[in-house]
Coordinates of C-alpha atoms in Angstrom, one line a residue:
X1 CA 120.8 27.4 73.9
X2 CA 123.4 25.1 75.9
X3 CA 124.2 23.3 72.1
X4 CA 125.5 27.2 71.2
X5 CA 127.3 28.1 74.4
X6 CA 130.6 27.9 72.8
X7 CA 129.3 29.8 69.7
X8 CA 128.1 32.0 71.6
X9 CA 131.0 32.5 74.2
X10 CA 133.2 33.5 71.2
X11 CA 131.0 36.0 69.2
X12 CA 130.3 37.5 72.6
X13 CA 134.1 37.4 73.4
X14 CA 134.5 39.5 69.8
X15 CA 132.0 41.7 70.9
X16 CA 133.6 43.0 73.9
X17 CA 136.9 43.1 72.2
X18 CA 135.3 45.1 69.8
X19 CA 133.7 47.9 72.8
X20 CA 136.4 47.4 75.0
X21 CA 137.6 51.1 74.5
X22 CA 133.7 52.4 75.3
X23 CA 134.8 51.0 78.9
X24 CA 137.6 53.5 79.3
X25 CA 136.6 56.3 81.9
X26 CA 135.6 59.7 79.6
X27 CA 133.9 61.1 76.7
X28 CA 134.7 59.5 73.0
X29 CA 135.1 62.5 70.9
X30 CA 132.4 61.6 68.3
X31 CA 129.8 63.9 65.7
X32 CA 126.6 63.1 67.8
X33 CA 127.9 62.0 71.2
X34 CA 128.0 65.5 73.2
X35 CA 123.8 65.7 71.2
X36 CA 123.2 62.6 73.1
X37 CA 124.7 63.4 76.4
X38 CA 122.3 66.2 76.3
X39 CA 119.4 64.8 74.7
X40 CA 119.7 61.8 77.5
X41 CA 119.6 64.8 80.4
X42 CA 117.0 66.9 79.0
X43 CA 114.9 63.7 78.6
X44 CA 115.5 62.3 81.9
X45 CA 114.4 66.0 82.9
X46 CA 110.9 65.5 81.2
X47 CA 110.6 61.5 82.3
X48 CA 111.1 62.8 86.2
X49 CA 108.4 65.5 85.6
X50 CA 105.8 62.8 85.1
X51 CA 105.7 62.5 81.3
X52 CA 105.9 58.7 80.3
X53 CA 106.9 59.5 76.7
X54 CA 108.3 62.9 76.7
X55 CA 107.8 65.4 73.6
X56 CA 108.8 68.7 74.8
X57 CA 111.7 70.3 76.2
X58 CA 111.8 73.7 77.7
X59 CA 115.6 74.0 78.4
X60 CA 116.8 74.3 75.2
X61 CA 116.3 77.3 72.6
X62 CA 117.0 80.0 75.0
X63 CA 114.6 78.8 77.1
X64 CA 111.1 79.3 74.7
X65 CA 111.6 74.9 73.9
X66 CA 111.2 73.1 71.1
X67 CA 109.4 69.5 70.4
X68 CA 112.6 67.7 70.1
X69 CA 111.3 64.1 71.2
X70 CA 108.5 64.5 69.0
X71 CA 111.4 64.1 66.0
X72 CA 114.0 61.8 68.1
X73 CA 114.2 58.4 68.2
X74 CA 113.1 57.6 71.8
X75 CA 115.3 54.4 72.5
X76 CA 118.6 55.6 73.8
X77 CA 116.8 57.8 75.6
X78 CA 114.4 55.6 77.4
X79 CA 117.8 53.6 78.1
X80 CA 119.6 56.2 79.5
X81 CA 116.8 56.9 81.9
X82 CA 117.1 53.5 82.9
X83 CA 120.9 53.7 83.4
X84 CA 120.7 57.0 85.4
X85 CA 118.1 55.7 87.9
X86 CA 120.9 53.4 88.8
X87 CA 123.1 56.3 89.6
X88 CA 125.1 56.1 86.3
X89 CA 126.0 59.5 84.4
X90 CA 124.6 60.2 81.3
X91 CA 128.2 60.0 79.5
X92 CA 128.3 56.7 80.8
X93 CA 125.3 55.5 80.1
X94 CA 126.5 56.8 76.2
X95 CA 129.3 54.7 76.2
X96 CA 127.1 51.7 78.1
X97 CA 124.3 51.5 75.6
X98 CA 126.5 51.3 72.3
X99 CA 128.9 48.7 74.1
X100 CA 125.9 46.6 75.0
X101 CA 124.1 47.1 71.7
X102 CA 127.7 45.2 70.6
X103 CA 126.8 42.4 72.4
X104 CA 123.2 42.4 70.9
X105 CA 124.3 42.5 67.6
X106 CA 127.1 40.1 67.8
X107 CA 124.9 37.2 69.4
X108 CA 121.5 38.2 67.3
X109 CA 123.8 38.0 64.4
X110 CA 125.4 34.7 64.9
X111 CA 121.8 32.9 65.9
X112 CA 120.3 34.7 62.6
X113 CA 123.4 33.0 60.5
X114 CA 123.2 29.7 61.8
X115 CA 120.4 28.8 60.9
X116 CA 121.7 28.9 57.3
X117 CA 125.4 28.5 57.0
X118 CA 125.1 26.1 60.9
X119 CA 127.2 27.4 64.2
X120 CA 130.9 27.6 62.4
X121 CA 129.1 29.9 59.8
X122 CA 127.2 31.7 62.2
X123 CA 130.4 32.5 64.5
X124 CA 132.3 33.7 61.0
X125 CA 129.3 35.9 59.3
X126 CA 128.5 37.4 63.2
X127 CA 132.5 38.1 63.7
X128 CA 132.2 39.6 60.8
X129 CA 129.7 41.9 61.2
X130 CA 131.2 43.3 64.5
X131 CA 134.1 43.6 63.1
X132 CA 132.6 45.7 59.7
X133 CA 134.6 49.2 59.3
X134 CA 131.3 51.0 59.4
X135 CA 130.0 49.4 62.4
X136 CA 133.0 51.3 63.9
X137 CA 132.4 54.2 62.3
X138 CA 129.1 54.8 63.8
X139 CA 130.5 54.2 67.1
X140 CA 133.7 55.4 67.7
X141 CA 133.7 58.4 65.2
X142 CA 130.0 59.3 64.4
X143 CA 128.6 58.5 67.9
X144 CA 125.4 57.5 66.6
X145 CA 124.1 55.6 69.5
X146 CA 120.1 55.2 68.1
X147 CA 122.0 53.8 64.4
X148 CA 124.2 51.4 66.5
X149 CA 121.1 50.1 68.5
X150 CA 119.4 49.5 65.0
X151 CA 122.5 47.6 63.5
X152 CA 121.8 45.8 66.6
X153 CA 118.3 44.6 66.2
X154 CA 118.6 44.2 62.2
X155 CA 119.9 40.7 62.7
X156 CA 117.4 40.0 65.6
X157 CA 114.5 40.8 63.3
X158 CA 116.0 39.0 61.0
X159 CA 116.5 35.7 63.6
X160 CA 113.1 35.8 64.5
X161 CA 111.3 35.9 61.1
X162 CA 113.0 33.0 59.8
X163 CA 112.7 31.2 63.0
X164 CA 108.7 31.9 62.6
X165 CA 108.8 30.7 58.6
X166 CA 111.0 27.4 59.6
X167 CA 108.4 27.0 63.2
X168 CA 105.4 28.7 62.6
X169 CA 105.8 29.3 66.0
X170 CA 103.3 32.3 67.4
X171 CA 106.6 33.4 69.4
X172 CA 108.6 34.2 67.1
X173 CA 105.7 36.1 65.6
X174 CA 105.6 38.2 68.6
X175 CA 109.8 38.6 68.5
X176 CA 109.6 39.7 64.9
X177 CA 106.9 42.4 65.7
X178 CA 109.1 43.3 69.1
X179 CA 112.1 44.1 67.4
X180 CA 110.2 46.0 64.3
X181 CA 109.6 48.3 66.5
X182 CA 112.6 48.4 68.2
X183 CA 114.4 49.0 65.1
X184 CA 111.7 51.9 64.4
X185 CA 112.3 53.4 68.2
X186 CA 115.9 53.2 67.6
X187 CA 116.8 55.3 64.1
X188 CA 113.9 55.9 62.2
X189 CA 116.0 56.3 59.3
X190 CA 117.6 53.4 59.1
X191 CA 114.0 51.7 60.2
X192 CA 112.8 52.6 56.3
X193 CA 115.8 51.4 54.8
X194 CA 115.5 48.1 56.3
X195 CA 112.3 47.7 56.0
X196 CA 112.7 48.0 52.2
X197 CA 115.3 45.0 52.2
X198 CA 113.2 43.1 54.6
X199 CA 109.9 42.8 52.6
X200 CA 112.2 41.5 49.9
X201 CA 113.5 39.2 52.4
X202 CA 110.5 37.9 53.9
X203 CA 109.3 37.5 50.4
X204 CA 111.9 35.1 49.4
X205 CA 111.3 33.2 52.9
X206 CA 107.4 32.6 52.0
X207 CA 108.4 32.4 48.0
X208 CA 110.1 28.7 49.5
X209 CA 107.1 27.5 51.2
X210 CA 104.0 25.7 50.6
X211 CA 101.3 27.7 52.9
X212 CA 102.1 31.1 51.4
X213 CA 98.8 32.7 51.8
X214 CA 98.9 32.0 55.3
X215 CA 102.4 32.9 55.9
X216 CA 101.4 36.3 53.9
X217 CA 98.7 37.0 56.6
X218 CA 100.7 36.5 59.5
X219 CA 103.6 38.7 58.0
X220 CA 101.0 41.5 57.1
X221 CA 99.7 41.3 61.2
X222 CA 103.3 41.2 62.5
X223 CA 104.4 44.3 60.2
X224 CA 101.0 45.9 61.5
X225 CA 102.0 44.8 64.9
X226 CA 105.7 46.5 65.0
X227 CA 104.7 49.9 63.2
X228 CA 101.6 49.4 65.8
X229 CA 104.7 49.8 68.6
X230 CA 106.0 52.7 67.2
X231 CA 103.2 54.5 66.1
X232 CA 103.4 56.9 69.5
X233 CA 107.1 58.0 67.8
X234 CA 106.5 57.7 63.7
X235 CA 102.8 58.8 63.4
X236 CA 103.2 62.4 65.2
X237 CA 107.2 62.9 63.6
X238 CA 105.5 62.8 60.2
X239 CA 102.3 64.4 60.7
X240 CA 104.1 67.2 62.2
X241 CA 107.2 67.2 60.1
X242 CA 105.3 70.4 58.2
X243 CA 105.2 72.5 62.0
X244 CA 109.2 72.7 62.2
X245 CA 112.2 73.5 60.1
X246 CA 115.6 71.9 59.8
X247 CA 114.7 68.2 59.7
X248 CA 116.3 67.9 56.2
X249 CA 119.5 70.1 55.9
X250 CA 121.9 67.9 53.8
X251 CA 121.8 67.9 50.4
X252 CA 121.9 64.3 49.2
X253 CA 122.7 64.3 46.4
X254 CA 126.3 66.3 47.4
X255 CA 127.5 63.1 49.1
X256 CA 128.1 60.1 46.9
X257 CA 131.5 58.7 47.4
X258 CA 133.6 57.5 45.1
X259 CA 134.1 53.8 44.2
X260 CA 137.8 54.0 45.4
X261 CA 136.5 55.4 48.9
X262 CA 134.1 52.3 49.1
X263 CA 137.0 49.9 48.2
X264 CA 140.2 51.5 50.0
X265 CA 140.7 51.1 53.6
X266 CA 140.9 54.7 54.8
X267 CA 140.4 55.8 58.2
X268 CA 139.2 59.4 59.7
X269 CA 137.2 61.6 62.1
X270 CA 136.4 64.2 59.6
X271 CA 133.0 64.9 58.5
X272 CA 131.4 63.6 54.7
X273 CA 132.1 66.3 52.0
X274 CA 135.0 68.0 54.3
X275 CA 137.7 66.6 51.6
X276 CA 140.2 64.2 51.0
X277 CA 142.1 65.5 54.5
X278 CA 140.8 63.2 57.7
X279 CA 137.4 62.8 55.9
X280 CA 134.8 60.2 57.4
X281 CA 135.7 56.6 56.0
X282 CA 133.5 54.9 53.9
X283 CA 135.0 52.2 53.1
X284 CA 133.1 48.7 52.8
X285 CA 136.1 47.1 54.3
X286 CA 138.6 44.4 53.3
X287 CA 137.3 41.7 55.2
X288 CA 134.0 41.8 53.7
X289 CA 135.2 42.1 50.1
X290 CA 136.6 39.3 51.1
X291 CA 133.5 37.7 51.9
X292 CA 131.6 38.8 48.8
X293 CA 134.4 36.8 46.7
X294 CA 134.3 33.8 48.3
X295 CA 130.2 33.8 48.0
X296 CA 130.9 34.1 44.1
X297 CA 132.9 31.1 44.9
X298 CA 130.4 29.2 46.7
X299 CA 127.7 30.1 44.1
X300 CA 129.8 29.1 41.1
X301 CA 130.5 26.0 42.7
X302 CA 126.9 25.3 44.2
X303 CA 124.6 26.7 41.5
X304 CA 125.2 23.7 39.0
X305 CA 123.6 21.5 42.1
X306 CA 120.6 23.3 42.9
X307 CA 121.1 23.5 46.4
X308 CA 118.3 25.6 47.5
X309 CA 121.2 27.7 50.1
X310 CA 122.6 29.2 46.9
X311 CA 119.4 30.8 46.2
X312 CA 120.1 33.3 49.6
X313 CA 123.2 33.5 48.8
X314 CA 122.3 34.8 44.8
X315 CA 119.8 36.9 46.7
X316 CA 122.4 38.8 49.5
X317 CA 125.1 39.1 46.8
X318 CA 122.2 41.4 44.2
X319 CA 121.3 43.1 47.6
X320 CA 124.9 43.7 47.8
X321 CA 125.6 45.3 44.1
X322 CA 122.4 46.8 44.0
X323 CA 123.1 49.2 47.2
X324 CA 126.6 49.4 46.2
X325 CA 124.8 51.4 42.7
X326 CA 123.0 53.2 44.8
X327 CA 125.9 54.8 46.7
X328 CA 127.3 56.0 43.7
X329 CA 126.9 59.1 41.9
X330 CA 125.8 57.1 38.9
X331 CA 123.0 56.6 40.6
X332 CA 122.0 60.0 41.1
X333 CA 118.7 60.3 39.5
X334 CA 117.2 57.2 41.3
X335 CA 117.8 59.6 44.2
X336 CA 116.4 62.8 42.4
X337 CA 113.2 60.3 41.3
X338 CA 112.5 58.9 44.3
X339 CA 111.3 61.8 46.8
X340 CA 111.3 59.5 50.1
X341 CA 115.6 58.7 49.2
X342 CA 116.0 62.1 50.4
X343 CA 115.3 61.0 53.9
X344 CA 118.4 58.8 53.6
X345 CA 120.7 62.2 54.2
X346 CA 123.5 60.2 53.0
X347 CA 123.7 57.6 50.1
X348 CA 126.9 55.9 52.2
X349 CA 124.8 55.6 54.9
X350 CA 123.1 52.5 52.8
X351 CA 126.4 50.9 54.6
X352 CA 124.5 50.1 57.6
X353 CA 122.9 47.3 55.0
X354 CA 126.2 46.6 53.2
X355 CA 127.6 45.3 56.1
X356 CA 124.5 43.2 56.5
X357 CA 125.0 41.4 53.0
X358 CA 128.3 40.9 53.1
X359 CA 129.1 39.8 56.8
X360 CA 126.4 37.0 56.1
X361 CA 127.4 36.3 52.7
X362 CA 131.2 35.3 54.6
X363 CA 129.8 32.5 56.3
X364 CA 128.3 31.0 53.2
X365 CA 131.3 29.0 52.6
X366 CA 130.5 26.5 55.4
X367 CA 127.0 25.7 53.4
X368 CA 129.6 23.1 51.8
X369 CA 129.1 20.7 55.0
X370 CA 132.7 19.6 54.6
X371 CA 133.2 16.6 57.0
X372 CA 136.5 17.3 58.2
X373 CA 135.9 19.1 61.2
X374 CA 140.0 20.3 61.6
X375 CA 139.8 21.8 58.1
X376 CA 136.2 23.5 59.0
X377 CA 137.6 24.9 62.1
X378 CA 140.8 26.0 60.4
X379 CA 139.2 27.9 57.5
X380 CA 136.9 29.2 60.3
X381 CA 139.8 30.5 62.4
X382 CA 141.6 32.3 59.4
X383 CA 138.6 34.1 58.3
X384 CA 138.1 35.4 61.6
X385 CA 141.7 36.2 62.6
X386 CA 141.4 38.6 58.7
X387 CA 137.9 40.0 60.1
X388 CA 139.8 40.7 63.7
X389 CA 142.9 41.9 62.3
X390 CA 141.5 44.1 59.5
X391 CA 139.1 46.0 62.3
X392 CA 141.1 45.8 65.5
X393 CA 142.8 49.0 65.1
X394 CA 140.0 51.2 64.5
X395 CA 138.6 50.1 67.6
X396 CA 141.0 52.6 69.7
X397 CA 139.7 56.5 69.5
X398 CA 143.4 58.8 69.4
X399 CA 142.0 60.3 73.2
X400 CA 139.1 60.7 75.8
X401 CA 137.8 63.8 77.0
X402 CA 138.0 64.1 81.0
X403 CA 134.4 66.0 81.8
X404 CA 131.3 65.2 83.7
X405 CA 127.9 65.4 83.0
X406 CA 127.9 69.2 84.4
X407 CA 130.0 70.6 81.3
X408 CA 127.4 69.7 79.4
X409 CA 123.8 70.4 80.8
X410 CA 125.4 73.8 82.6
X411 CA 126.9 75.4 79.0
X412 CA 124.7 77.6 77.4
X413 CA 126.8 76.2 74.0
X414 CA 125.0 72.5 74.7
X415 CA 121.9 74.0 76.0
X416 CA 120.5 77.2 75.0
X417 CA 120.5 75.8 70.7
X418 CA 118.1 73.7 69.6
X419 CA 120.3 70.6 70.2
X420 CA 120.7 70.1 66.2
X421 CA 123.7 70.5 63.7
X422 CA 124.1 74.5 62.9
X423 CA 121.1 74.8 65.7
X424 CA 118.9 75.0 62.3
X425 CA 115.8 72.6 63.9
X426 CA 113.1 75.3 65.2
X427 CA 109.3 75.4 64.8
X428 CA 108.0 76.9 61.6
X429 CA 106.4 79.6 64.0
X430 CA 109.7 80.8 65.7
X431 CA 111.9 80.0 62.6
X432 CA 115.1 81.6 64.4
X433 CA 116.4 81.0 68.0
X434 CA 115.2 84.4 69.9
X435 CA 117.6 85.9 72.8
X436 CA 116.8 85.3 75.9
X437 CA 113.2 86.4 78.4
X438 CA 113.9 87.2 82.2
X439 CA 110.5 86.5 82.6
X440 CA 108.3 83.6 81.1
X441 CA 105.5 85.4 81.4
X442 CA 104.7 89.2 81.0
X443 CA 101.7 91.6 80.3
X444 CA 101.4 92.3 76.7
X445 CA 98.6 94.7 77.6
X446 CA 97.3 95.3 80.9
X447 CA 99.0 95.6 84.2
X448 CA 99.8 93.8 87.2
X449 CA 101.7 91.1 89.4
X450 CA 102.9 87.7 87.7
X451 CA 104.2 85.3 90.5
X452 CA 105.4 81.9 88.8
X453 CA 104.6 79.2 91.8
X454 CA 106.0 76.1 89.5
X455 CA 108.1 75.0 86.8
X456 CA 108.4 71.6 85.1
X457 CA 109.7 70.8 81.5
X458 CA 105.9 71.0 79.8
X459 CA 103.6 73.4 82.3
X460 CA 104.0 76.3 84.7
X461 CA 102.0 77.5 87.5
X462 CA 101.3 81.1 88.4
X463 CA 99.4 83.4 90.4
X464 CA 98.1 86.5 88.4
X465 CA 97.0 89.7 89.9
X466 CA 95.7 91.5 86.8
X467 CA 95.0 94.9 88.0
X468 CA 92.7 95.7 84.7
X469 CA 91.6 92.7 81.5
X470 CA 94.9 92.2 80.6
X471 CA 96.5 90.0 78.0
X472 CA 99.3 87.6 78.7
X473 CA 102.7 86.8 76.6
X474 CA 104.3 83.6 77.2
X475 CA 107.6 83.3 76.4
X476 CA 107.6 80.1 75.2
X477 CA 107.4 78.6 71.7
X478 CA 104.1 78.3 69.7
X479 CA 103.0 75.2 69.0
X480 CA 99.7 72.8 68.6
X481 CA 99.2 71.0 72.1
X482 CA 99.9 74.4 74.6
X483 CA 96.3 75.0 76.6
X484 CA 96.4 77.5 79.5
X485 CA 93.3 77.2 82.3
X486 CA 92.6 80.3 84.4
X487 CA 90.8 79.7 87.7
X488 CA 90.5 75.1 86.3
X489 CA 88.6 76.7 82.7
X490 CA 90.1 76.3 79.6
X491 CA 91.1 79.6 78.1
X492 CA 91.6 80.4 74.1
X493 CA 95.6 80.9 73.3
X494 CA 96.8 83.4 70.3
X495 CA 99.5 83.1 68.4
X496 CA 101.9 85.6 67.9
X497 CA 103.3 87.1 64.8
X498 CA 107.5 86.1 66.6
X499 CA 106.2 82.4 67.1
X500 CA 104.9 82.7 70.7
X501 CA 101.4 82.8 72.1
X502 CA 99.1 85.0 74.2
X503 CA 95.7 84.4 76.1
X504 CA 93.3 87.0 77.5
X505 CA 92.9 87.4 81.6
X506 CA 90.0 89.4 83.1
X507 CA 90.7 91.7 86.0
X508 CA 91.3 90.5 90.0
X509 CA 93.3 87.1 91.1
X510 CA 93.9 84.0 88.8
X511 CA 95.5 81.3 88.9
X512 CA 97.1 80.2 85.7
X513 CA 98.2 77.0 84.6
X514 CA 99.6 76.9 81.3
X515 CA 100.0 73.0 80.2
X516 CA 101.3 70.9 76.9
X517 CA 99.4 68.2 76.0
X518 CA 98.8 65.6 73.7
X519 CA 96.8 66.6 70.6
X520 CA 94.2 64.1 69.3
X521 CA 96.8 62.5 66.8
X522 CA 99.2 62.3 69.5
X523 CA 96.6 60.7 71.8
X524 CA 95.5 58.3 68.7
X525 CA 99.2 57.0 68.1
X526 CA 99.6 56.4 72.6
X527 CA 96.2 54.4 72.0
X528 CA 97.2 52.6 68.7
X529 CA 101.1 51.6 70.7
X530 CA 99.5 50.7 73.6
X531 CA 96.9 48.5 72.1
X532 CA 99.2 46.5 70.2
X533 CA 101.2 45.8 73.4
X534 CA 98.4 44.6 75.0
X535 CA 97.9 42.4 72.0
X536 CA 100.6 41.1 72.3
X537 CA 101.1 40.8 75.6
X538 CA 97.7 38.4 75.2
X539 CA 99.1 36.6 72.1
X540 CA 102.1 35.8 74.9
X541 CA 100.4 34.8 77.1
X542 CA 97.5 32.6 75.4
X543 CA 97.6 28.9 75.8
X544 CA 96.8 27.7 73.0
X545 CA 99.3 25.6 70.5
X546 CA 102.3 27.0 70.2
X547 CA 102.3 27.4 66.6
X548 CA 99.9 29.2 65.0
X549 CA 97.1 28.0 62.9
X550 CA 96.7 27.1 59.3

């Protein structure tokens, strides 16, 4: 690491350039960041109340809850906690997490170059990539803090496989499954879209080698390994997609943009599909069609040698106009064919991997080995002085907003939706947000005295004097893992035709707990995450060679 100090001095410098507004005092005015704010309280909420991996939330939907972290990435939020128990605001820790995800990106990104195109290349493709249009789209005008901590870990995944095919070192086996399921925990969306690219990637890596059945079997165990991780977040969210509504509510297919959009710089904080007026940009950028010319260069010129570098960058550059087809309208009935593109939302979203191709494709120019170091460093400097230049002024959002944390968990316009565009994400058993209960708990039939001794974000405690057998409405949300216990036994609970539930009571004093737990799937997944931590916690720690054997 000392050998890269400088290199990595100057991508880092770049990097915090590049989120130095996020340090300014304030709100960025972004699609998702006011979501986030709230998602990060309502979270930290559930976390305090004792749940390790929250799934519930009981604030939001006028108060009957929805299973919103079942669906959310958990990674912001699980940072956010973290930043809060340091006495940081949740607005803060918004800004904090995307400007250190920067960082991460910027060095990750540089290591994961250099160890094709050597450091000059790495500090060029890595400047690059921080400086990618789209990369400052998702922070400063989408806000999409879980998308800017996968285009963080992309190039650390990335780093660490080829560092285990070059090694066969059993740590960079563990890294590679690490940030798999980092990139999973952090966007779940743009997790299947990488992973796409990466089994094509790691198949060219073990394509180049000699062992390839064994390098096979160790890439099938660290892909089992990462989606091991995740499986407490991506097992449930898809088994349970079919209880709730308003996951998918974009039409994909309505937003291909044009091929002058993807080649013009344009800049705006508008929304995709609102128009030519101030709409999002989705523009590759300049710099790295700059990049993607040059790499034509280098394989024209390269090619006729066989040098075995040429062959990644042939492989980034199809990549490259093969995604760039699929943001088209052209391509339109690969989307309508393929049922799983639908979970894309957007095609332009596939930019996330764009910038991946081309930023690494613009260090490929230094696979020439030119001796002259001044002329190396020179060409080195301009491309990153058209990188800086070309991106510097969409780093500055036009104004901050002045508020607290309090404006937004104490609004019923943040907190009494469902915490989702339109407020459209509900359970399939409420399908519409219902006005608001006095009580959260009332007689249905029967009569009596309902005392509610405790709160928390998934159970409630009362005392019930039920002056006849009585049946009990909760106002809360239906759905699979509520159990109520009268008097310590488990009781039965009813649904409801209006999405909520019921359970009988017999006459006299009860005490009533009414609890959400983890269903058996749920429970499954926790076991499956927890198992492959401890696996690899012992793979860590095990003393034996340190690479791994053939």
């Amino acid at each position: 690491m000392g050998k890269n100090f400088f290199s990595l001095a100057i991508v880092v410098l770049f990097g915090i350039i590049a989120g130095f507004s996020l340090l300014h005092g304030g709100l960025i005015p972004t699609h998702d960041g006011e979501y986030h704010v709230v998602r990060f309280f309502l979270f930290n909420e559930a976390f305090n109340d004792g749940n390790l991996y929250p799934r519930w939330t009981n604030i939001l939907n006028n108060g009957f809850g929805i299973p919103l972290f079942t669906f959310v990435y958990p990674m912001p939020n699980y940072i956010a906690v973290f930043f809060h128990s340091l006495g940081i605001s949740f607005i803060d820790s918004f800004r904090f997490e995307m400007f250190a995800a920067i960082i991460i990106a910027a060095i990750f990104f540089y290591l994961w170059a250099k160890e094709f195109w050597g450091k000059l290349g790495g500090v060029v493709s890595s400047v690059f990539y921080t400086f990618s249009p789209y990369h400052f789209v998702d922070i400063y005008v989408r806000g999409s803090v879980g998308e800017v901590w996968a285009l963080a870990f992309f190039p650390a995944f990335l780093w660490a496989y080829t560092r285990f095919i070059s090694s066969k070192q059993k740590i960079f086996l563990i890294y590679s499954s690490l940030f798999l399921g980092l990139i999973i925990f952090s966007h779940n969306i743009l997790a299947l879209m990488f992973f796409f690219f990466s089994l094509s990637y790691m198949g060219l890596l073990i394509y180049k080698e000699k062992n390839r059945k064994y390098l096979i079997l160790n890439t099938v165990y660290l892909i089992l390994l990462g989606l091991g991780i995740s499986a407490i977040f991506w097992l449930p969210a898809i088994y349970e997609t079919k209880y709730v509504t308003g996951l998918q509510i974009f039409n994909v297919t309505s937003h291909f943009p044009d091929l002058y959009q993807l080649l013009i710089p344009a800049w705006g904080s508008g929304f995709s599909g609102a128009g030519l007026q101030n709409e999002l940009s989705f523009q590759i950028g300049v710099a790295n069609l700059l990049a993607i010319f040059l790499s034509l260069i280098v394989i024209f010129l390269r090619i006729k040698i066989r040098d075995k570098k040429v062959y990644y960058s042939i492989f980034f550059l199809i990549w490259f106009i093969f995604v760039l087809f699929l943001m088209l309208e052209i391509s339109r009935p690969v989307w309508q064919l393929l049922p799983f593109m639908n979970y894309f939302q957007f095609p332009w979203r596939l930019l996330s991997l764009q910038i991946l191709f081309a930023s690494f494709l613009a260090g490929s120019i230094f696979s020439f080995n030119i001796k002259n170091k001044f002329v190396n460093f020179s060409f080195a400097t301009f491309l990153i002085f058209i990188a800086f230049i070309l991106g510097i002024g969409y780093t500055k959002p036009a104004y901050y907003h002045d508020r607290n944390d309090n404006y937004y968990i104490t609004r019923s316009n943040f907190i009494d939706g469902t915490n989702s565009p339109g407020n459209v994400f509900n359970t399939i058993f409420l399908k519409s947000i219902p006005a608001k209960e006095k009580q959260r708990a009332e007689f249905l039939k029967g009569n009596g005295e309902i005392i509610l001794i405790k709160e928390k974000s998934s159970s409630y405690s009362f005392e019930i004097n039920s002056r006849t057998d009585s049946e009990i409405l909760m106002n809360l949300a239906y759905y699979s893992g509520w159990e109520a216990y009268m008097n310590g036994k488990k009781g039965e609970i009813r649904p409801t035709e209006n999405g909520r539930f019921t359970f009988y009571l017999p006459l006299g004093k009860n005490k009533v707990e009414i609890v959400f737990k983890e269903t058996p799937l749920r429970k499954l997944a926790a076991f499956i995450s927890i198992a492959s931590l401890i696996f690899i916690f012992t793979l860590f720690m095990s003393k034996r060679s340190g690479t791994i054997n053939k």
